[in-house]
JSON list of C-alpha atoms in Angstrom, two decimals:
[
{"chain": "A", "resi": 523, "resn": "MET", "atom": "CA", "xyz": [0.00, 0.00, 0.00]},
{"chain": "A", "resi": 524, "resn": "LYS", "atom": "CA", "xyz": [1.07, 3.54, -0.66]},
{"chain": "A", "resi": 525, "resn": "ILE", "atom": "CA", "xyz": [2.13, 5.89, 2.15]},
{"chain": "A", "resi": 526, "resn": "TYR", "atom": "CA", "xyz": [0.55, 9.36, 2.31]},
{"chain": "A", "resi": 527, "resn": "SER", "atom": "CA", "xyz": [2.68, 12.24, 1.03]},
{"chain": "A", "resi": 528, "resn": "PRO", "atom": "CA", "xyz": [1.80, 15.94, 1.34]},
{"chain": "A", "resi": 529, "resn": "GLU", "atom": "CA", "xyz": [3.87, 16.76, -1.78]},
{"chain": "A", "resi": 530, "resn": "LEU", "atom": "CA", "xyz": [1.95, 18.51, -4.55]},
{"chain": "A", "resi": 531, "resn": "GLY", "atom": "CA", "xyz": [3.60, 16.94, -7.58]},
{"chain": "A", "resi": 532, "resn": "PHE", "atom": "CA", "xyz": [2.44, 18.52, -10.84]},
{"chain": "A", "resi": 533, "resn": "SER", "atom": "CA", "xyz": [-0.64, 19.90, -9.08]},
{"chain": "A", "resi": 534, "resn": "ASP", "atom": "CA", "xyz": [1.48, 22.74, -7.72]},
{"chain": "A", "resi": 535, "resn": "ILE", "atom": "CA", "xyz": [-0.03, 24.88, -10.50]},
{"chain": "A", "resi": 536, "resn": "MET", "atom": "CA", "xyz": [-3.25, 25.11, -8.46]},
{"chain": "A", "resi": 537, "resn": "GLY", "atom": "CA", "xyz": [-3.48, 27.96, -5.99]},
{"chain": "A", "resi": 538, "resn": "PRO", "atom": "CA", "xyz": [-4.98, 27.45, -2.50]},
{"chain": "A", "resi": 539, "resn": "LYS", "atom": "CA", "xyz": [-8.49, 28.59, -3.50]},
{"chain": "A", "resi": 540, "resn": "LEU", "atom": "CA", "xyz": [-8.60, 26.35, -6.56]},
{"chain": "A", "resi": 541, "resn": "ARG", "atom": "CA", "xyz": [-7.16, 23.37, -4.66]},
{"chain": "A", "resi": 542, "resn": "LEU", "atom": "CA", "xyz": [-9.81, 23.79, -1.94]},
{"chain": "A", "resi": 543, "resn": "ILE", "atom": "CA", "xyz": [-12.65, 23.69, -4.49]},
{"chain": "A", "resi": 544, "resn": "VAL", "atom": "CA", "xyz": [-11.15, 20.78, -6.45]},
{"chain": "A", "resi": 545, "resn": "GLU", "atom": "CA", "xyz": [-10.58, 18.69, -3.33]},
{"chain": "A", "resi": 546, "resn": "GLN", "atom": "CA", "xyz": [-14.06, 19.47, -1.97]},
{"chain": "A", "resi": 547, "resn": "GLN", "atom": "CA", "xyz": [-15.75, 18.53, -5.23]},
{"chain": "A", "resi": 548, "resn": "LEU", "atom": "CA", "xyz": [-13.69, 15.34, -5.58]},
{"chain": "A", "resi": 549, "resn": "SER", "atom": "CA", "xyz": [-14.50, 14.47, -1.94]},
{"chain": "A", "resi": 550, "resn": "ASP", "atom": "CA", "xyz": [-18.21, 14.97, -2.63]},
{"chain": "A", "resi": 551, "resn": "ASP", "atom": "CA", "xyz": [-17.87, 12.79, -5.71]},
{"chain": "A", "resi": 552, "resn": "LEU", "atom": "CA", "xyz": [-16.21, 10.02, -3.65]},
{"chain": "A", "resi": 553, "resn": "LYS", "atom": "CA", "xyz": [-19.33, 9.95, -1.47]},
{"chain": "A", "resi": 554, "resn": "GLU", "atom": "CA", "xyz": [-21.44, 9.29, -4.58]},
{"chain": "A", "resi": 555, "resn": "TYR", "atom": "CA", "xyz": [-19.46, 6.05, -4.97]},
{"chain": "A", "resi": 556, "resn": "GLY", "atom": "CA", "xyz": [-19.92, 5.08, -1.32]},
{"chain": "A", "resi": 557, "resn": "ILE", "atom": "CA", "xyz": [-16.39, 6.05, -0.27]},
{"chain": "A", "resi": 558, "resn": "ILE", "atom": "CA", "xyz": [-17.04, 7.69, 3.08]},
{"chain": "A", "resi": 559, "resn": "ALA", "atom": "CA", "xyz": [-14.40, 9.02, 5.46]},
{"chain": "A", "resi": 560, "resn": "LYS", "atom": "CA", "xyz": [-14.29, 11.57, 8.27]},
{"chain": "A", "resi": 561, "resn": "GLN", "atom": "CA", "xyz": [-11.45, 13.26, 6.43]},
{"chain": "A", "resi": 562, "resn": "TYR", "atom": "CA", "xyz": [-10.18, 12.96, 2.87]},
{"chain": "A", "resi": 563, "resn": "LYS", "atom": "CA", "xyz": [-6.46, 13.61, 2.50]},
{"chain": "A", "resi": 564, "resn": "PHE", "atom": "CA", "xyz": [-5.33, 14.16, -1.07]},
{"chain": "A", "resi": 565, "resn": "ASP", "atom": "CA", "xyz": [-1.89, 12.97, -2.10]},
{"chain": "A", "resi": 566, "resn": "TRP", "atom": "CA", "xyz": [-0.91, 14.74, -5.32]},
{"chain": "A", "resi": 567, "resn": "SER", "atom": "CA", "xyz": [2.73, 13.58, -5.24]},
{"chain": "A", "resi": 568, "resn": "GLU", "atom": "CA", "xyz": [2.26, 11.18, -8.18]},
{"chain": "A", "resi": 569, "resn": "SER", "atom": "CA", "xyz": [-0.11, 13.40, -10.13]},
{"chain": "A", "resi": 570, "resn": "CYS", "atom": "CA", "xyz": [0.46, 13.58, -13.89]},
{"chain": "A", "resi": 571, "resn": "ILE", "atom": "CA", "xyz": [-0.69, 16.17, -16.39]},
{"chain": "A", "resi": 572, "resn": "GLU", "atom": "CA", "xyz": [-3.00, 14.62, -18.98]},
{"chain": "A", "resi": 573, "resn": "GLY", "atom": "CA", "xyz": [-3.48, 17.54, -21.40]},
{"chain": "A", "resi": 574, "resn": "HIS", "atom": "CA", "xyz": [-6.84, 19.17, -20.64]},
{"chain": "A", "resi": 575, "resn": "GLU", "atom": "CA", "xyz": [-6.30, 22.40, -18.71]},
{"chain": "A", "resi": 576, "resn": "THR", "atom": "CA", "xyz": [-7.92, 25.68, -17.74]},
{"chain": "A", "resi": 577, "resn": "ASN", "atom": "CA", "xyz": [-7.20, 28.74, -15.65]},
{"chain": "A", "resi": 578, "resn": "TYR", "atom": "CA", "xyz": [-9.60, 29.23, -12.76]},
{"chain": "A", "resi": 579, "resn": "LEU", "atom": "CA", "xyz": [-9.51, 31.33, -9.60]},
{"chain": "A", "resi": 580, "resn": "ASP", "atom": "CA", "xyz": [-5.88, 31.50, -8.41]},
{"chain": "A", "resi": 581, "resn": "GLY", "atom": "CA", "xyz": [-4.29, 28.84, -10.58]},
{"chain": "A", "resi": 582, "resn": "ARG", "atom": "CA", "xyz": [-4.48, 26.31, -13.34]},
{"chain": "A", "resi": 583, "resn": "VAL", "atom": "CA", "xyz": [-6.07, 22.87, -13.23]},
{"chain": "A", "resi": 584, "resn": "GLU", "atom": "CA", "xyz": [-5.45, 19.84, -15.42]},
{"chain": "A", "resi": 585, "resn": "ASN", "atom": "CA", "xyz": [-7.27, 16.54, -15.69]},
{"chain": "A", "resi": 586, "resn": "PHE", "atom": "CA", "xyz": [-4.67, 15.00, -13.41]},
{"chain": "A", "resi": 587, "resn": "SER", "atom": "CA", "xyz": [-4.13, 11.28, -13.10]},
{"chain": "A", "resi": 588, "resn": "GLY", "atom": "CA", "xyz": [-2.32, 9.59, -10.22]},
{"chain": "A", "resi": 589, "resn": "ILE", "atom": "CA", "xyz": [-4.35, 11.21, -7.43]},
{"chain": "A", "resi": 590, "resn": "ASN", "atom": "CA", "xyz": [-4.32, 9.16, -4.24]},
{"chain": "A", "resi": 591, "resn": "VAL", "atom": "CA", "xyz": [-6.79, 9.69, -1.42]},
{"chain": "A", "resi": 592, "resn": "PHE", "atom": "CA", "xyz": [-6.28, 8.70, 2.20]},
{"chain": "A", "resi": 593, "resn": "ASN", "atom": "CA", "xyz": [-8.57, 8.75, 5.22]},
{"chain": "A", "resi": 594, "resn": "GLU", "atom": "CA", "xyz": [-7.96, 10.30, 8.63]},
{"chain": "A", "resi": 595, "resn": "ASN", "atom": "CA", "xyz": [-5.87, 7.25, 9.63]},
{"chain": "A", "resi": 596, "resn": "ASP", "atom": "CA", "xyz": [-3.57, 7.67, 6.60]},
{"chain": "A", "resi": 597, "resn": "GLU", "atom": "CA", "xyz": [-5.03, 4.54, 4.99]},
{"chain": "A", "resi": 598, "resn": "GLN", "atom": "CA", "xyz": [-5.27, 4.68, 1.22]},
{"chain": "A", "resi": 599, "resn": "ILE", "atom": "CA", "xyz": [-8.95, 4.57, 0.25]},
{"chain": "A", "resi": 600, "resn": "ALA", "atom": "CA", "xyz": [-8.94, 5.57, -3.43]},
{"chain": "A", "resi": 601, "resn": "GLU", "atom": "CA", "xyz": [-6.86, 6.40, -6.48]},
{"chain": "A", "resi": 602, "resn": "GLY", "atom": "CA", "xyz": [-7.93, 7.94, -9.71]},
{"chain": "A", "resi": 603, "resn": "TRP", "atom": "CA", "xyz": [-7.90, 10.37, -12.57]},
{"chain": "A", "resi": 604, "resn": "MET", "atom": "CA", "xyz": [-9.97, 13.53, -12.41]},
{"chain": "A", "resi": 605, "resn": "GLU", "atom": "CA", "xyz": [-11.78, 15.44, -15.12]},
{"chain": "A", "resi": 606, "resn": "PHE", "atom": "CA", "xyz": [-13.47, 18.83, -15.07]},
{"chain": "A", "resi": 607, "resn": "ILE", "atom": "CA", "xyz": [-15.88, 21.08, -16.91]},
{"chain": "A", "resi": 608, "resn": "HIS", "atom": "CA", "xyz": [-15.21, 24.79, -16.98]},
{"chain": "A", "resi": 609, "resn": "GLU", "atom": "CA", "xyz": [-17.59, 27.14, -18.76]},
{"chain": "A", "resi": 610, "resn": "PRO", "atom": "CA", "xyz": [-16.41, 30.67, -17.85]},
{"chain": "A", "resi": 611, "resn": "GLN", "atom": "CA", "xyz": [-19.21, 32.41, -19.74]},
{"chain": "A", "resi": 612, "resn": "TYR", "atom": "CA", "xyz": [-21.69, 30.71, -17.38]},
{"chain": "A", "resi": 613, "resn": "ASP", "atom": "CA", "xyz": [-19.45, 30.93, -14.29]},
{"chain": "A", "resi": 614, "resn": "PHE", "atom": "CA", "xyz": [-19.56, 27.14, -14.03]},
{"chain": "A", "resi": 615, "resn": "PHE", "atom": "CA", "xyz": [-16.80, 24.84, -12.81]},
{"chain": "A", "resi": 616, "resn": "ILE", "atom": "CA", "xyz": [-17.06, 21.26, -11.64]},
{"chain": "A", "resi": 617, "resn": "THR", "atom": "CA", "xyz": [-14.57, 18.45, -11.24]},
{"chain": "A", "resi": 618, "resn": "TYR", "atom": "CA", "xyz": [-15.27, 14.74, -10.88]},
{"chain": "A", "resi": 619, "resn": "TRP", "atom": "CA", "xyz": [-13.57, 11.36, -11.08]},
{"chain": "A", "resi": 620, "resn": "GLU", "atom": "CA", "xyz": [-12.98, 10.17, -14.65]},
{"chain": "A", "resi": 621, "resn": "TYR", "atom": "CA", "xyz": [-11.50, 6.85, -13.52]},
{"chain": "A", "resi": 622, "resn": "LEU", "atom": "CA", "xyz": [-11.59, 5.61, -9.94]},
{"chain": "A", "resi": 623, "resn": "ASP", "atom": "CA", "xyz": [-10.29, 2.67, -7.94]},
{"chain": "A", "resi": 624, "resn": "VAL", "atom": "CA", "xyz": [-11.14, 2.02, -4.31]},
{"chain": "A", "resi": 625, "resn": "TYR", "atom": "CA", "xyz": [-9.05, 0.17, -1.73]},
{"chain": "A", "resi": 626, "resn": "ARG", "atom": "CA", "xyz": [-10.87, -2.20, 0.59]},
{"chain": "A", "resi": 627, "resn": "MET", "atom": "CA", "xyz": [-9.04, -4.63, 2.85]},
{"chain": "A", "resi": 628, "resn": "GLU", "atom": "CA", "xyz": [-5.83, -3.84, 0.93]},
{"chain": "A", "resi": 629, "resn": "LYS", "atom": "CA", "xyz": [-7.43, -4.87, -2.39]},
{"chain": "A", "resi": 630, "resn": "GLU", "atom": "CA", "xyz": [-7.76, -2.50, -5.32]},
{"chain": "A", "resi": 631, "resn": "ILE", "atom": "CA", "xyz": [-11.21, -2.53, -6.91]},
{"chain": "A", "resi": 632, "resn": "SER", "atom": "CA", "xyz": [-12.05, -0.55, -10.06]},
{"chain": "A", "resi": 633, "resn": "ILE", "atom": "CA", "xyz": [-15.37, 1.22, -9.61]},
{"chain": "A", "resi": 634, "resn": "LYS", "atom": "CA", "xyz": [-15.27, 3.65, -12.54]},
{"chain": "A", "resi": 635, "resn": "GLU", "atom": "CA", "xyz": [-13.41, 2.29, -15.55]},
{"chain": "A", "resi": 636, "resn": "ASN", "atom": "CA", "xyz": [-15.16, 4.18, -18.35]},
{"chain": "A", "resi": 637, "resn": "SER", "atom": "CA", "xyz": [-14.65, 7.79, -19.28]},
{"chain": "A", "resi": 638, "resn": "GLY", "atom": "CA", "xyz": [-17.58, 10.15, -19.46]},
{"chain": "A", "resi": 639, "resn": "ILE", "atom": "CA", "xyz": [-19.73, 12.30, -17.27]},
{"chain": "A", "resi": 640, "resn": "PRO", "atom": "CA", "xyz": [-21.56, 10.24, -14.64]},
{"chain": "A", "resi": 641, "resn": "SER", "atom": "CA", "xyz": [-25.28, 10.91, -14.31]},
{"chain": "A", "resi": 642, "resn": "HIS", "atom": "CA", "xyz": [-24.93, 12.34, -10.78]},
{"chain": "A", "resi": 643, "resn": "VAL", "atom": "CA", "xyz": [-22.54, 14.98, -12.21]},
{"chain": "A", "resi": 644, "resn": "TYR", "atom": "CA", "xyz": [-24.52, 15.57, -15.39]},
{"chain": "A", "resi": 645, "resn": "THR", "atom": "CA", "xyz": [-27.56, 16.65, -13.36]},
{"chain": "A", "resi": 646, "resn": "LYS", "atom": "CA", "xyz": [-25.43, 19.38, -11.72]},
{"chain": "A", "resi": 647, "resn": "ILE", "atom": "CA", "xyz": [-24.58, 20.95, -15.08]},
{"chain": "A", "resi": 648, "resn": "PRO", "atom": "CA", "xyz": [-26.81, 23.97, -15.75]},
{"chain": "A", "resi": 649, "resn": "GLU", "atom": "CA", "xyz": [-29.35, 23.51, -18.55]},
{"chain": "A", "resi": 650, "resn": "CYS", "atom": "CA", "xyz": [-27.70, 26.29, -20.59]},
{"chain": "A", "resi": 651, "resn": "VAL", "atom": "CA", "xyz": [-24.42, 24.29, -20.59]},
{"chain": "A", "resi": 652, "resn": "ARG", "atom": "CA", "xyz": [-25.73, 20.72, -20.68]},
{"chain": "A", "resi": 653, "resn": "SER", "atom": "CA", "xyz": [-26.38, 20.56, -24.42]},
{"chain": "A", "resi": 654, "resn": "SER", "atom": "CA", "xyz": [-22.62, 20.75, -25.04]},
{"chain": "A", "resi": 655, "resn": "TYR", "atom": "CA", "xyz": [-22.02, 17.54, -23.07]},
{"chain": "A", "resi": 656, "resn": "LYS", "atom": "CA", "xyz": [-23.18, 13.92, -23.13]},
{"chain": "A", "resi": 657, "resn": "ALA", "atom": "CA", "xyz": [-24.09, 12.05, -19.99]}
]
């Protein structure tokens, strides 16, 4: 199992405000998959840039892969690749898990293997933006 690291890796391009929103939204998305913890600790040390980027708030965000998540006991609970939608003209930004694996009893289980916007995220996209995206 991986050991938690506070290093930011390639995610150091996000400022504190952007990181807070990204981590909160990804934490909320983990709950949609039944991954519940008192605290979610994000380990960005192995994050990789995957080519889709935008400027938002106080930094830049990419669709990073290699994001590890730990609970309050520093136990690895998830690992994945994030994606986001940013529509500045509508002041809309959301991030979610593109691919996601969960760790249970030291076993890695893939729970989101296909790319695309999950239905629980699609419903959060404003109607004026939704037509540009497929669920």
